[in-house]
Amino acid sequence: MTTSQPRTACTSTTAHAPTTARTSTARPSTTARASTTARAARLFAATAVLGGLLVGTAGPALAAAPERTALRTTAQEAAPATVSVTGSGRAAAAPDLAILSVGVEATRKTAKEAMAAQSTAAKALLEVVRKEGIADRDIRTDSLSLSPVYTQNTQGESKVTGYQAGQSFSVKVRDLDRTGQVIGAVNDATGDAGRTNGVVFDVADPSALRVKAREAAFQDAYEKASQHARLSGHRLGRLVSLSEGDSVRPGHGAVPSMPADEPGVPLAPGEIEEQVTVSAVFELV
């Protein structure tokens, strides 16, 4: 009986010790798991909020992309086919105006003498053209010059030996039948100082001629566009754009310069021609 009591006490002590140790280690493990779970929940919530913001921002852009593509496709489909052409037109008429280029020249030893001789000849020229019925508005001075005349000596040196003075005029003759008569009168009045540099024939009012040429140019462009439409299996639609180039006046009827002492050179006025070019763009339907 005495020996069994110590065994019972020893057994009781060893039975409670392990229980206490297990209880103390279980408490830290539960706290750690709770902390980890809380952190995971907060991270998930933050991720969800960020994802929502990103989706909300990208949503309009993603929705707009197909819309822009659709607009571009619609615009390409709506753009009609076009044809670009160039038309040219001409109109001709008999000239009703002759423009004479006449003048005088005088060479003297001094500049003063040259200018005096030139002035005398120029006055004679102006007086005679006015007698021929040319109005002052149709007489214009084109140039006035005074230059030294050089002569080389045997040593090759240039020396001023005189001066040459000159003046040229533009004279409009509105009666073509009197053109030759005016030239002859100028030559007779100015003598050796007279110069006839040339004759140009023209029309006094080119606007009417230009209107006809423009009409012909547009008609030419329209016919070309109609042919292209027919060849491509379309019909010609509305005019999209139209531009006009500079008008051209080829062959003004210029007569080369002639000596002043040959006023009888025959003149051939011919015709004055106006050319107009237009560029047009038409729709094809």
XYZ file of N, CA and C in Angstrom:
855
model
N 0.828 -1.199 0.000
C 0.000 0.000 0.000
C 0.855 1.238 0.000
N 1.908 1.194 0.707
C 2.780 2.360 0.802
C 3.469 2.627 -0.517
N 3.872 1.658 -1.302
C 4.575 1.850 -2.550
C 3.690 2.296 -3.694
N 2.380 2.054 -3.685
C 1.490 2.436 -4.783
C 1.178 3.893 -4.799
N 1.254 4.641 -3.808
C 0.921 6.059 -3.779
C 1.888 6.907 -4.613
N 3.167 6.678 -4.498
C 4.047 7.473 -5.354
C 3.789 7.266 -6.829
N 3.432 6.105 -7.289
C 3.141 5.870 -8.700
C 1.966 6.699 -9.168
N 0.921 6.772 -8.296
C -0.282 7.523 -8.670
C 0.045 8.994 -8.830
N 0.829 9.525 -7.920
C 1.201 10.946 -8.027
C 2.023 11.217 -9.248
N 2.917 10.375 -9.548
C 3.763 10.561 -10.752
C 2.949 10.508 -12.006
N 1.997 9.581 -12.018
C 1.135 9.459 -13.198
C 0.300 10.693 -13.405
N -0.220 11.252 -12.343
C -1.055 12.451 -12.441
C -0.252 13.620 -12.958
N 0.972 13.729 -12.550
C 1.800 14.879 -12.994
C 2.135 14.789 -14.475
N 2.493 13.608 -14.887
C 2.846 13.461 -16.306
C 1.640 13.570 -17.214
N 0.472 13.324 -16.751
C -0.734 13.414 -17.596
C -1.109 14.840 -17.857
N -0.945 15.775 -16.909
C -1.366 17.177 -17.097
C -0.341 17.990 -17.852
N 0.936 17.635 -17.777
C 1.970 18.444 -18.429
C 1.826 18.524 -19.929
N 1.601 17.435 -20.637
C 1.440 17.534 -22.087
C 0.241 18.360 -22.501
N -0.850 18.299 -21.741
C -2.067 19.075 -22.106
C -1.787 20.550 -22.073
N -1.055 20.954 -21.030
C -0.730 22.384 -20.916
C 0.137 22.836 -22.063
N 1.072 22.076 -22.507
C 1.962 22.432 -23.621
C 1.213 22.521 -24.922
N 0.286 21.644 -25.175
C -0.482 21.692 -26.425
C -1.381 22.917 -26.470
N -1.940 23.272 -25.338
C -2.835 24.434 -25.306
C -2.075 25.714 -25.606
N -0.857 25.847 -25.037
C -0.067 27.072 -25.246
C 0.410 27.219 -26.678
N 0.704 26.165 -27.392
C 1.140 26.255 -28.793
C -0.007 26.470 -29.747
N -1.232 26.124 -29.455
C -2.388 26.274 -30.351
C -2.809 27.719 -30.464
N -2.666 28.546 -29.471
C -3.110 29.937 -29.514
C -2.347 30.772 -30.551
N -1.015 30.753 -30.635
C -0.309 31.531 -31.679
C -0.669 31.105 -33.092
N -0.907 29.825 -33.356
C -1.258 29.356 -34.706
C -2.587 29.910 -35.151
N -3.571 29.998 -34.335
C -4.899 30.529 -34.690
C -4.814 32.024 -34.990
N -4.032 32.767 -34.223
C -3.880 34.220 -34.441
C -3.201 34.519 -35.773
N -2.185 33.734 -36.084
C -1.475 33.940 -37.360
C -2.372 33.686 -38.540
N -3.174 32.634 -38.449
C -4.087 32.358 -39.573
C -5.110 33.482 -39.734
N -5.590 34.010 -38.682
C -6.561 35.109 -38.760
C -5.947 36.344 -39.386
N -4.693 36.642 -38.989
C -4.010 37.806 -39.558
C -3.778 37.636 -41.048
N -3.354 36.426 -41.454
C -3.128 36.157 -42.882
C -4.408 36.282 -43.673
N -5.502 35.773 -43.103
C -6.799 35.854 -43.797
C -7.227 37.309 -43.974
N -7.013 38.127 -42.959
C -7.398 39.543 -43.053
C -6.607 40.258 -44.125
N -5.273 39.989 -44.142
C -4.457 40.625 -45.177
C -4.888 40.201 -46.575
N -5.197 38.928 -46.732
C -5.659 38.444 -48.036
C -6.962 39.100 -48.440
N -7.840 39.301 -47.476
C -9.126 39.938 -47.791
C -8.922 41.373 -48.229
N -8.022 42.101 -47.510
C -7.765 43.490 -47.907
C -7.128 43.573 -49.282
N -6.184 42.686 -49.579
C -5.536 42.668 -50.889
C -6.528 42.356 -51.998
N -7.428 41.439 -51.734
C -8.448 41.093 -52.730
C -9.374 42.270 -53.008
N -9.733 42.968 -51.901
C -10.620 44.129 -52.067
C -9.941 45.220 -52.890
N -8.653 45.476 -52.604
C -7.920 46.502 -53.364
C -7.790 46.118 -54.822
N -7.512 44.830 -55.055
C -7.398 44.360 -56.443
C -8.717 44.509 -57.186
N -9.807 44.232 -56.480
C -11.122 44.356 -57.115
C -11.425 45.799 -57.483
N -11.075 46.732 -56.568
C -11.316 48.154 -56.856
C -10.492 48.623 -58.044
N -9.168 48.241 -58.061
C -8.293 48.626 -59.175
C -8.769 48.032 -60.485
N -9.180 46.787 -60.432
C -9.695 46.159 -61.658
C -10.927 46.844 -62.167
N -11.772 47.283 -61.247
C -12.972 48.001 -61.684
C -12.646 49.309 -62.352
N -11.625 50.027 -61.775
C -11.224 51.289 -62.407
C -10.664 51.070 -63.800
N -9.815 50.032 -63.948
C -9.225 49.758 -65.262
C -10.284 49.371 -66.268
N -11.229 48.576 -65.859
C -12.303 48.170 -66.784
C -13.160 49.362 -67.152
N -13.408 50.222 -66.158
C -14.227 51.399 -66.445
C -13.553 52.351 -67.396
N -12.202 52.443 -67.303
C -11.477 53.341 -68.204
C -11.364 52.767 -69.603
N -11.077 51.475 -69.699
C -10.886 50.857 -71.007
C -12.186 50.615 -71.727
N -13.262 50.594 -70.998
C -14.538 50.273 -71.633
C -14.928 51.230 -72.740
N -14.928 52.592 -72.478
C -15.287 53.520 -73.569
C -14.356 53.433 -74.757
N -13.021 53.258 -74.467
C -12.077 53.180 -75.583
C -12.345 51.947 -76.428
N -12.579 50.824 -75.772
C -12.866 49.601 -76.518
C -14.174 49.712 -77.270
N -15.115 50.439 -76.654
C -16.407 50.600 -77.341
C -16.289 51.557 -78.509
N -15.369 52.585 -78.379
C -15.242 53.578 -79.454
C -14.498 53.037 -80.646
N -13.555 52.088 -80.422
C -12.748 51.571 -81.530
C -13.602 50.958 -82.629
N -14.532 50.083 -82.318
C -15.384 49.551 -83.397
C -16.223 50.645 -84.052
N -16.601 51.678 -83.238
C -17.409 52.752 -83.814
C -16.615 53.546 -84.832
N -15.324 53.868 -84.491
C -14.484 54.595 -85.446
C -14.247 53.772 -86.698
N -14.008 52.503 -86.529
C -13.814 51.634 -87.689
C -15.047 51.625 -88.576
N -16.198 51.596 -87.929
C -17.444 51.594 -88.703
C -17.624 52.902 -89.456
N -17.240 54.043 -88.804
C -17.365 55.333 -89.475
C -16.448 55.412 -90.685
N -15.185 54.923 -90.513
C -14.265 54.948 -91.645
C -14.782 54.076 -92.784
N -15.285 52.946 -92.450
C -15.806 52.049 -93.484
C -16.984 52.680 -94.203
N -17.862 53.344 -93.421
C -19.018 53.996 -94.029
C -18.597 55.137 -94.931
N -17.580 55.919 -94.467
C -17.109 57.039 -95.284
C -16.498 56.544 -96.584
N -15.736 55.448 -96.512
C -15.141 54.905 -97.733
C -16.206 54.400 -98.684
N -17.215 53.782 -98.120
C -18.273 53.273 -98.977
C -19.099 54.408 -99.570
N -19.235 55.546 -98.802
C -20.072 56.642 -99.284
C -19.353 57.512 -100.306
N -18.008 57.545 -100.321
C -17.266 58.389 -101.256
C -17.508 57.903 -102.688
N -18.038 58.769 -103.548
C -18.320 58.337 -104.914
C -17.069 58.334 -105.780
N -17.119 57.620 -106.848
C -16.030 57.630 -107.829
C -16.084 58.938 -108.609
N -14.938 59.426 -109.009
C -14.862 60.677 -109.751
C -13.970 60.510 -110.971
N -14.093 61.449 -111.895
C -13.241 61.481 -113.071
C -12.730 62.910 -113.228
N -11.427 63.054 -113.465
C -10.797 64.369 -113.645
C -10.378 64.521 -115.108
N -10.751 65.643 -115.704
C -10.450 65.872 -117.120
C -9.957 67.304 -117.311
N -9.294 67.520 -118.417
C -8.842 68.849 -118.816
C -9.415 69.165 -120.180
N -10.024 70.320 -120.293
C -10.612 70.736 -121.562
C -9.945 71.991 -122.087
N -9.825 72.083 -123.382
C -9.226 73.265 -124.000
C -10.172 73.792 -125.073
N -10.207 75.098 -125.168
C -11.084 75.731 -126.154
C -10.396 76.882 -126.853
N -10.755 77.085 -128.086
C -10.173 78.163 -128.873
C -11.275 78.984 -129.540
N -10.952 80.248 -129.724
C -11.851 81.137 -130.454
C -10.987 82.124 -131.226
N -11.370 82.405 -132.439
C -10.578 83.286 -133.307
C -11.461 84.379 -133.888
N -10.809 85.506 -134.159
C -11.510 86.642 -134.765
C -10.501 87.476 -135.533
N -10.998 88.237 -136.473
C -10.132 89.131 -137.237
C -9.695 90.289 -136.347
N -8.439 90.703 -136.414
C -7.976 91.819 -135.578
C -8.636 93.124 -135.996
N -8.780 93.996 -135.032
C -9.324 95.331 -135.313
C -8.397 96.423 -134.787
N -7.145 96.025 -134.494
C -6.211 96.969 -133.918
C -4.793 96.616 -134.355
N -4.025 97.644 -134.732
C -2.609 97.466 -135.050
C -1.795 98.316 -134.086
N -0.772 97.711 -133.499
C 0.089 98.424 -132.552
C 1.467 98.575 -133.183
N 1.836 99.797 -133.494
C 3.120 100.081 -134.124
C 4.166 100.368 -133.053
N 5.359 99.830 -133.264
C 6.499 100.175 -132.428
C 7.437 101.007 -133.278
N 7.424 102.309 -133.052
C 8.224 103.235 -133.856
C 9.065 104.085 -132.921
N 10.110 104.702 -133.475
C 10.966 105.533 -132.646
C 11.950 106.337 -133.463
N 12.837 107.021 -132.755
C 13.846 107.850 -133.398
C 15.180 107.634 -132.682
N 16.285 107.855 -133.421
C 17.634 107.781 -132.871
C 18.490 108.873 -133.499
N 19.399 109.398 -132.689
C 20.302 110.433 -133.193
C 21.652 110.281 -132.508
N 22.726 110.353 -133.299
C 24.081 110.236 -132.761
C 24.835 111.535 -133.051
N 25.383 112.140 -131.999
C 26.131 113.381 -132.134
C 27.394 113.293 -131.269
N 28.278 114.299 -131.424
C 29.538 114.275 -130.686
C 29.342 114.478 -129.191
N 28.360 115.275 -128.823
C 28.117 115.512 -127.402
C 26.742 114.985 -127.014
N 26.586 114.759 -125.716
C 25.297 114.267 -125.232
C 24.198 115.293 -125.445
N 24.529 116.567 -125.269
C 23.532 117.620 -125.446
C 23.049 117.680 -126.882
N 23.976 117.576 -127.808
C 23.591 117.612 -129.224
C 22.750 116.386 -129.592
N 23.106 115.208 -129.038
C 22.347 113.988 -129.335
C 20.918 114.099 -128.811
N 20.756 114.613 -127.595
C 19.417 114.750 -127.024
C 18.598 115.786 -127.793
N 19.243 116.838 -128.261
C 18.519 117.863 -129.015
C 18.039 117.307 -130.350
N 18.881 116.548 -131.034
C 18.491 115.963 -132.319
C 17.384 114.927 -132.126
N 17.503 114.139 -131.062
C 16.468 113.138 -130.783
C 15.142 113.810 -130.465
N 15.177 114.874 -129.711
C 13.946 115.581 -129.349
C 13.263 116.175 -130.579
N 14.062 116.714 -131.500
C 13.488 117.282 -132.724
C 12.796 116.200 -133.550
N 13.441 115.044 -133.680
C 12.841 113.949 -134.449
C 11.605 113.381 -133.750
N 11.633 113.300 -132.412
C 10.485 112.780 -131.673
C 9.282 113.712 -131.803
N 9.529 115.008 -131.768
C 8.428 115.960 -131.940
C 7.799 115.819 -133.320
N 8.635 115.601 -134.315
C 8.109 115.423 -135.667
C 7.278 114.148 -135.752
N 7.720 113.097 -135.077
C 6.975 111.834 -135.089
C 5.605 112.010 -134.427
N 5.570 112.611 -133.262
C 4.304 112.796 -132.557
C 3.353 113.691 -133.343
N 3.907 114.704 -133.985
C 3.058 115.615 -134.761
C 2.404 114.901 -135.936
N 3.145 114.037 -136.613
C 2.591 113.392 -137.795
C 1.560 112.320 -137.431
N 1.789 111.587 -136.340
C 0.803 110.555 -135.981
C -0.497 111.210 -135.522
N -0.400 112.361 -134.890
C -1.629 113.064 -134.515
C -2.371 113.557 -135.754
N -1.603 114.001 -136.775
C -2.249 114.412 -138.027
C -2.942 113.242 -138.716
N -2.431 112.034 -138.486
C -3.039 110.835 -139.075
C -4.267 110.368 -138.301
N -4.670 111.140 -137.308
C -5.892 110.821 -136.581
C -5.708 109.918 -135.374
N -4.471 109.757 -134.919
C -4.226 108.914 -133.746
C -4.449 109.753 -132.488
N -5.309 109.263 -131.600
C -5.613 109.985 -130.364
C -4.436 109.881 -129.389
N -4.345 110.875 -128.501
C -3.252 110.902 -127.530
C -3.268 109.654 -126.627
N -4.442 109.127 -126.325
C -4.519 107.939 -125.465
C -3.917 106.703 -126.129
N -3.734 106.762 -127.448
C -3.172 105.630 -128.185
C -1.694 105.818 -128.504
N -1.063 106.828 -127.920
C 0.365 107.081 -128.124
C 1.054 107.001 -126.763
N 2.084 106.173 -126.672
C 2.769 105.994 -125.389
C 4.272 105.866 -125.613
N 5.040 106.542 -124.768
C 6.495 106.405 -124.813
C 6.895 105.109 -124.118
N 7.608 104.272 -124.820
C 8.056 102.994 -124.242
C 9.447 103.090 -123.637
N 10.331 103.862 -124.251
C 11.689 103.948 -123.714
C 12.339 105.267 -124.135
N 13.326 105.687 -123.328
C 14.125 106.881 -123.612
C 15.546 106.561 -123.165
N 16.514 106.767 -124.071
C 17.874 106.339 -123.746
C 18.893 107.364 -124.226
N 20.048 107.362 -123.530
C 21.202 108.162 -123.925
C 22.432 107.362 -123.516
N 23.283 107.038 -124.466
C 24.437 106.202 -124.167
C 25.645 106.680 -124.969
N 26.849 106.519 -124.431
C 28.053 106.937 -125.163
C 28.382 105.949 -126.281
N 29.048 106.472 -127.286
C 29.508 105.646 -128.400
C 31.024 105.513 -128.276
N 31.508 104.263 -128.258
C 32.936 104.009 -128.080
C 33.571 103.605 -129.407
N 34.819 104.033 -129.578
C 35.609 103.653 -130.742
C 36.984 103.194 -130.276
N 37.457 102.074 -130.831
C 38.776 101.558 -130.463
C 39.848 102.131 -131.392
N 40.958 102.537 -130.801
C 42.084 103.010 -131.606
C 42.985 101.839 -131.975
N 44.067 102.146 -132.653
C 44.967 101.086 -133.116
C 45.648 100.336 -131.972
N 45.724 100.962 -130.824
C 46.336 100.296 -129.674
C 45.324 99.443 -128.889
N 44.090 99.402 -129.371
C 43.064 98.621 -128.698
C 42.372 99.331 -127.560
N 42.622 100.594 -127.404
C 41.993 101.367 -126.339
C 40.648 101.910 -126.819
N 39.657 101.860 -125.915
C 38.318 102.373 -126.236
C 38.223 103.827 -125.813
N 37.625 104.611 -126.690
C 37.494 106.032 -126.412
C 36.100 106.495 -126.811
N 35.508 107.367 -125.998
C 34.185 107.906 -126.299
C 34.311 108.915 -127.436
N 33.608 108.618 -128.527
C 33.659 109.501 -129.694
C 32.342 110.208 -129.961
N 31.315 109.888 -129.159
C 30.026 110.534 -129.359
C 28.978 109.951 -128.422
N 27.742 110.394 -128.649
C 26.613 109.931 -127.831
C 25.422 109.641 -128.738
N 24.668 108.620 -128.326
C 23.474 108.254 -129.075
C 22.256 108.384 -128.168
N 21.275 109.106 -128.624
C 20.027 109.305 -127.891
C 18.891 108.682 -128.693
N 17.960 108.068 -127.993
C 16.846 107.426 -128.690
C 15.578 107.433 -127.868
N 14.477 107.311 -128.560
C 13.170 107.247 -127.910
C 12.243 106.391 -128.764
N 11.510 105.500 -128.108
C 10.579 104.638 -128.854
C 9.160 104.864 -128.354
N 8.199 104.641 -129.265
C 6.791 104.891 -128.972
C 5.950 103.684 -129.386
N 4.854 103.512 -128.674
C 3.836 102.531 -129.043
C 2.627 103.302 -129.546
N 2.239 103.022 -130.789
C 1.148 103.753 -131.426
C 0.074 102.761 -131.855
N -1.144 102.970 -131.375
C -2.264 102.099 -131.726
C -3.031 102.693 -132.900
N -3.155 101.884 -133.935
C -3.931 102.297 -135.122
C -5.208 101.473 -135.119
N -6.342 102.125 -134.909
C -7.610 101.405 -134.780
C -8.302 101.182 -136.122
N -7.796 101.813 -137.155
C -8.282 101.567 -138.509
C -7.168 100.817 -139.253
N -7.331 99.479 -139.372
C -6.251 98.668 -139.944
C -5.888 99.068 -141.355
N -6.842 99.561 -142.106
C -6.570 99.930 -143.497
C -5.590 101.097 -143.605
N -5.394 101.817 -142.525
C -4.510 102.976 -142.555
C -3.167 102.696 -141.895
N -2.900 101.448 -141.555
C -1.652 101.105 -140.861
C -0.430 101.455 -141.713
N -0.409 101.006 -142.960
C 0.719 101.306 -143.843
C 0.888 102.795 -144.060
N -0.219 103.509 -144.143
C -0.149 104.953 -144.361
C 0.493 105.655 -143.166
N 0.175 105.227 -141.960
C 0.757 105.831 -140.765
C 2.266 105.563 -140.721
N 2.668 104.335 -141.056
C 4.095 104.013 -141.065
C 4.840 104.895 -142.069
N 4.269 105.059 -143.254
C 4.908 105.902 -144.271
C 5.019 107.340 -143.830
N 3.974 107.837 -143.159
C 4.005 109.223 -142.699
C 5.076 109.428 -141.627
N 5.253 108.459 -140.752
C 6.280 108.552 -139.711
C 7.668 108.571 -140.345
N 7.898 107.709 -141.316
C 9.202 107.657 -141.971
C 9.525 108.959 -142.693
N 8.525 109.515 -143.350
C 8.753 110.765 -144.077
C 9.068 111.907 -143.113
N 8.402 111.909 -141.947
C 8.567 113.028 -141.012
C 9.882 112.944 -140.245
N 10.365 111.758 -139.993
C 11.554 111.595 -139.146
C 12.832 111.404 -139.955
N 12.735 111.060 -141.215
C 13.912 110.910 -142.064
C 14.817 109.797 -141.570
N 16.142 110.091 -141.605
C 17.113 109.072 -141.210
C 17.042 108.730 -139.715
N 16.442 109.586 -138.921
C 16.345 109.329 -137.481
C 15.206 108.365 -137.152
N 14.305 108.137 -138.095
C 13.136 107.304 -137.823
C 13.468 105.811 -137.763
N 12.742 105.093 -136.922
C 12.889 103.644 -136.795
C 11.495 103.017 -136.686
N 11.272 101.963 -137.475
C 10.046 101.167 -137.350
C 10.471 99.788 -136.872
N 10.151 99.468 -135.628
C 10.633 98.236 -135.005
C 9.715 97.037 -135.201
N 8.456 97.277 -135.488
C 7.556 96.147 -135.714
C 6.102 96.543 -135.586
N 5.234 95.592 -135.934
C 3.777 95.782 -135.871
C 3.163 94.542 -135.228
N 2.221 94.777 -134.337
C 1.475 93.690 -133.706
C -0.002 93.936 -133.920
N -0.720 92.900 -134.379
C -2.168 92.991 -134.579
C -2.885 92.351 -133.399
N -3.998 92.945 -133.016
C -4.730 92.455 -131.841
C -6.197 92.869 -131.963
N -6.955 92.485 -130.945
C -8.347 92.919 -130.851
C -8.448 93.902 -129.700
N -9.217 94.923 -129.871
C -9.323 95.963 -128.855
C -9.975 95.439 -127.577
N -10.976 94.570 -127.693
C -11.661 94.009 -126.525
C -11.609 92.483 -126.611
N -10.666 91.853 -125.935
C -10.529 90.393 -126.036
C -11.513 89.624 -125.156
N -12.324 90.317 -124.361
C -13.205 89.615 -123.418
C -14.229 88.743 -124.140
N -14.815 89.254 -125.231
C -15.808 88.457 -125.959
C -15.160 87.209 -126.558
N -13.938 87.360 -127.040
C -13.214 86.216 -127.600
C -12.894 85.202 -126.507
N -12.561 85.690 -125.325
C -12.242 84.793 -124.210
C -13.479 84.038 -123.738
N -14.629 84.678 -123.763
C -15.878 84.006 -123.371
C -16.154 82.814 -124.283
N -15.985 83.012 -125.573
C -16.216 81.912 -126.515
C -15.217 80.777 -126.304
N -13.980 81.129 -126.082
C -12.955 80.101 -125.850
C -13.244 79.332 -124.558
N -13.730 80.023 -123.536
C -14.054 79.364 -122.260
C -15.212 78.390 -122.437
N -16.224 78.805 -123.182
C -17.354 77.910 -123.438
C -16.901 76.652 -124.175
N -16.030 76.843 -125.139
C -15.515 75.688 -125.881
C -14.682 74.783 -124.985
N -13.915 75.373 -124.063
C -13.086 74.567 -123.160
C -13.944 73.739 -122.212
N -14.997 74.329 -121.666
C -15.864 73.573 -120.759
C -16.592 72.461 -121.508
N -17.060 72.759 -122.707
C -17.743 71.728 -123.491
C -16.802 70.571 -123.794
N -15.548 70.887 -124.070
C -14.562 69.843 -124.340
C -14.346 68.977 -123.098
N -14.254 69.609 -121.930
C -14.080 68.852 -120.684
C -15.305 67.988 -120.394
N -16.487 68.518 -120.615
C -17.718 67.758 -120.350
C -17.818 66.542 -121.265
N -17.496 66.712 -122.523
C -17.564 65.587 -123.458
C -16.548 64.501 -123.102
N -15.365 64.914 -122.672
C -14.365 63.926 -122.266
C -14.831 63.148 -121.034
N -15.389 63.863 -120.058
C -15.863 63.203 -118.847
C -17.020 62.256 -119.154
N -17.920 62.661 -120.051
C -19.044 61.796 -120.436
C -18.551 60.518 -121.096
N -17.550 60.644 -121.919
C -16.997 59.449 -122.570
C -16.351 58.511 -121.552
N -15.607 59.067 -120.613
C -14.990 58.224 -119.572
C -16.061 57.524 -118.733
N -17.132 58.234 -118.423
C -18.212 57.618 -117.649
C -18.840 56.461 -118.419
N -19.076 56.674 -119.698
C -19.676 55.623 -120.517
C -18.759 54.416 -120.643
N -17.471 54.661 -120.833
C -16.522 53.556 -120.979
C -16.360 52.749 -119.691
N -16.550 53.390 -118.561
C -16.384 52.691 -117.275
C -17.698 52.144 -116.731
N -18.762 52.252 -117.515
C -20.041 51.700 -117.081
C -20.775 52.556 -116.071
N -20.514 53.840 -116.062
C -21.181 54.761 -115.139
C -21.970 55.808 -115.916
N -22.647 56.635 -115.149
C -23.287 57.829 -115.689
C -22.593 59.040 -115.083
N -22.569 60.126 -115.823
C -21.887 61.324 -115.342
C -22.768 62.027 -114.321
N -22.177 62.281 -113.127
C -22.904 62.949 -112.057
C -22.621 64.438 -112.018
N -22.735 64.973 -110.814
C -22.584 66.427 -110.647
C -21.126 66.862 -110.801
N -20.967 68.150 -111.068
C -19.634 68.740 -111.155
C -19.112 68.989 -109.746
N -17.932 68.443 -109.433
C -17.351 68.578 -108.097
C -16.482 69.826 -108.001
N -15.627 70.057 -108.974
C -14.754 71.228 -108.956
C -14.417 71.632 -110.379
N -14.063 72.914 -110.529
C -13.723 73.455 -111.845
C -12.722 74.578 -111.646
N -11.625 74.542 -112.400
C -10.617 75.597 -112.337
C -10.163 75.945 -113.745
N -9.793 77.202 -113.916
C -9.375 77.694 -115.233
C -7.928 78.127 -115.196
N -7.182 77.740 -116.209
C -5.796 78.159 -116.318
C -5.684 79.516 -116.992
N -4.467 79.972 -117.133
C -4.234 81.254 -117.794
C -4.574 81.148 -119.276
N -5.246 82.164 -119.773
C -5.559 82.181 -121.202
C -4.295 82.505 -121.998
N -4.239 81.973 -123.202
C -3.067 82.132 -124.064
C -3.501 82.820 -125.345
N -2.643 83.700 -125.829
C -2.930 84.400 -127.082
C -1.819 84.082 -128.078
N -1.808 82.888 -128.640
C -0.725 82.551 -129.583
C -0.865 83.312 -130.885
N 0.277 83.601 -131.481
C 0.261 84.225 -132.806
C -0.432 85.557 -132.829
N 0.131 86.545 -132.102
C -0.471 87.873 -132.064
C -0.434 88.582 -133.404
N 0.106 87.938 -134.396
C 0.189 88.597 -135.688
C 1.320 89.592 -135.753
N 2.443 89.275 -135.101
C 3.564 90.203 -135.086
C 4.281 90.199 -136.422
N 4.663 91.367 -136.846
C 5.444 91.525 -138.072
C 6.859 91.886 -137.669
N 7.883 91.209 -138.191
C 9.252 91.514 -137.789
C 9.611 92.957 -138.067
N 10.670 93.410 -137.386
C 11.098 94.789 -137.604
C 11.533 94.991 -139.047
N 11.316 96.204 -139.495
C 11.627 96.512 -140.894
C 12.384 97.834 -140.961
N 13.184 98.051 -141.952
C 13.886 99.335 -142.072
C 12.905 100.482 -142.220
N 13.295 101.628 -141.698
C 12.399 102.781 -141.750
C 12.148 103.264 -143.165
N 13.043 102.980 -144.077
C 12.873 103.485 -145.438
C 12.128 102.514 -146.340
N 11.479 101.495 -145.736
C 10.693 100.552 -146.528
C 9.290 100.432 -145.963
N 8.500 101.499 -146.039
C 7.151 101.473 -145.475
C 6.185 100.658 -146.314
N 6.587 100.305 -147.511
C 5.672 99.595 -148.387
C 5.656 98.103 -148.174
N 6.304 97.566 -147.128
C 6.289 96.128 -146.877
C 4.850 95.704 -146.631
N 4.326 94.730 -147.377
C 2.921 94.335 -147.212
C 2.673 93.733 -145.830
N 1.502 94.004 -145.256
C 1.120 93.518 -143.936
C -0.015 92.506 -144.075
N 0.040 91.461 -143.284
C -1.001 90.419 -143.299
C -1.522 90.240 -141.884
N -2.632 90.853 -141.510
C -3.138 90.793 -140.135
C -3.526 89.391 -139.677
N -4.083 88.565 -140.590
C -4.492 87.218 -140.206
C -5.621 87.222 -139.187
N -5.586 86.280 -138.232
C -6.601 86.173 -137.192
C -5.945 86.195 -135.813
N -6.714 86.664 -134.856
C -6.285 86.653 -133.466
C -7.007 85.499 -132.773
N -6.236 84.685 -132.081
C -6.793 83.487 -131.439
C -6.635 83.564 -129.930
N -7.680 83.134 -129.239
C -7.653 83.057 -127.769
C -7.801 81.599 -127.372
N -6.975 81.147 -126.430
C -7.033 79.770 -125.940
C -7.268 79.778 -124.435
N -8.209 78.911 -123.988
C -8.527 78.776 -122.567
C -8.487 77.299 -122.204
N -7.932 76.988 -121.037
C -7.862 75.615 -120.535
C -8.563 75.535 -119.185
N -9.388 74.506 -118.995
C -10.074 74.291 -117.719
C -9.819 72.877 -117.235
N -9.829 72.701 -115.925
C -9.711 71.375 -115.297
C -10.977 71.133 -114.497
N -11.625 69.993 -114.718
C -12.907 69.701 -114.093
C -12.902 68.321 -113.460
N -13.651 68.180 -112.367
C -13.829 66.896 -111.694
C -15.335 66.628 -111.607
N -15.756 65.462 -112.123
C -17.169 65.069 -112.103
C -17.328 63.787 -111.295
N -18.498 63.634 -110.683
C -18.833 62.376 -110.014
C -19.292 61.356 -111.041
N -19.031 60.110 -110.728
C -19.522 58.996 -111.538
C -20.575 58.258 -110.721
N -21.760 58.089 -111.299
C -22.861 57.415 -110.589
C -23.323 56.209 -111.374
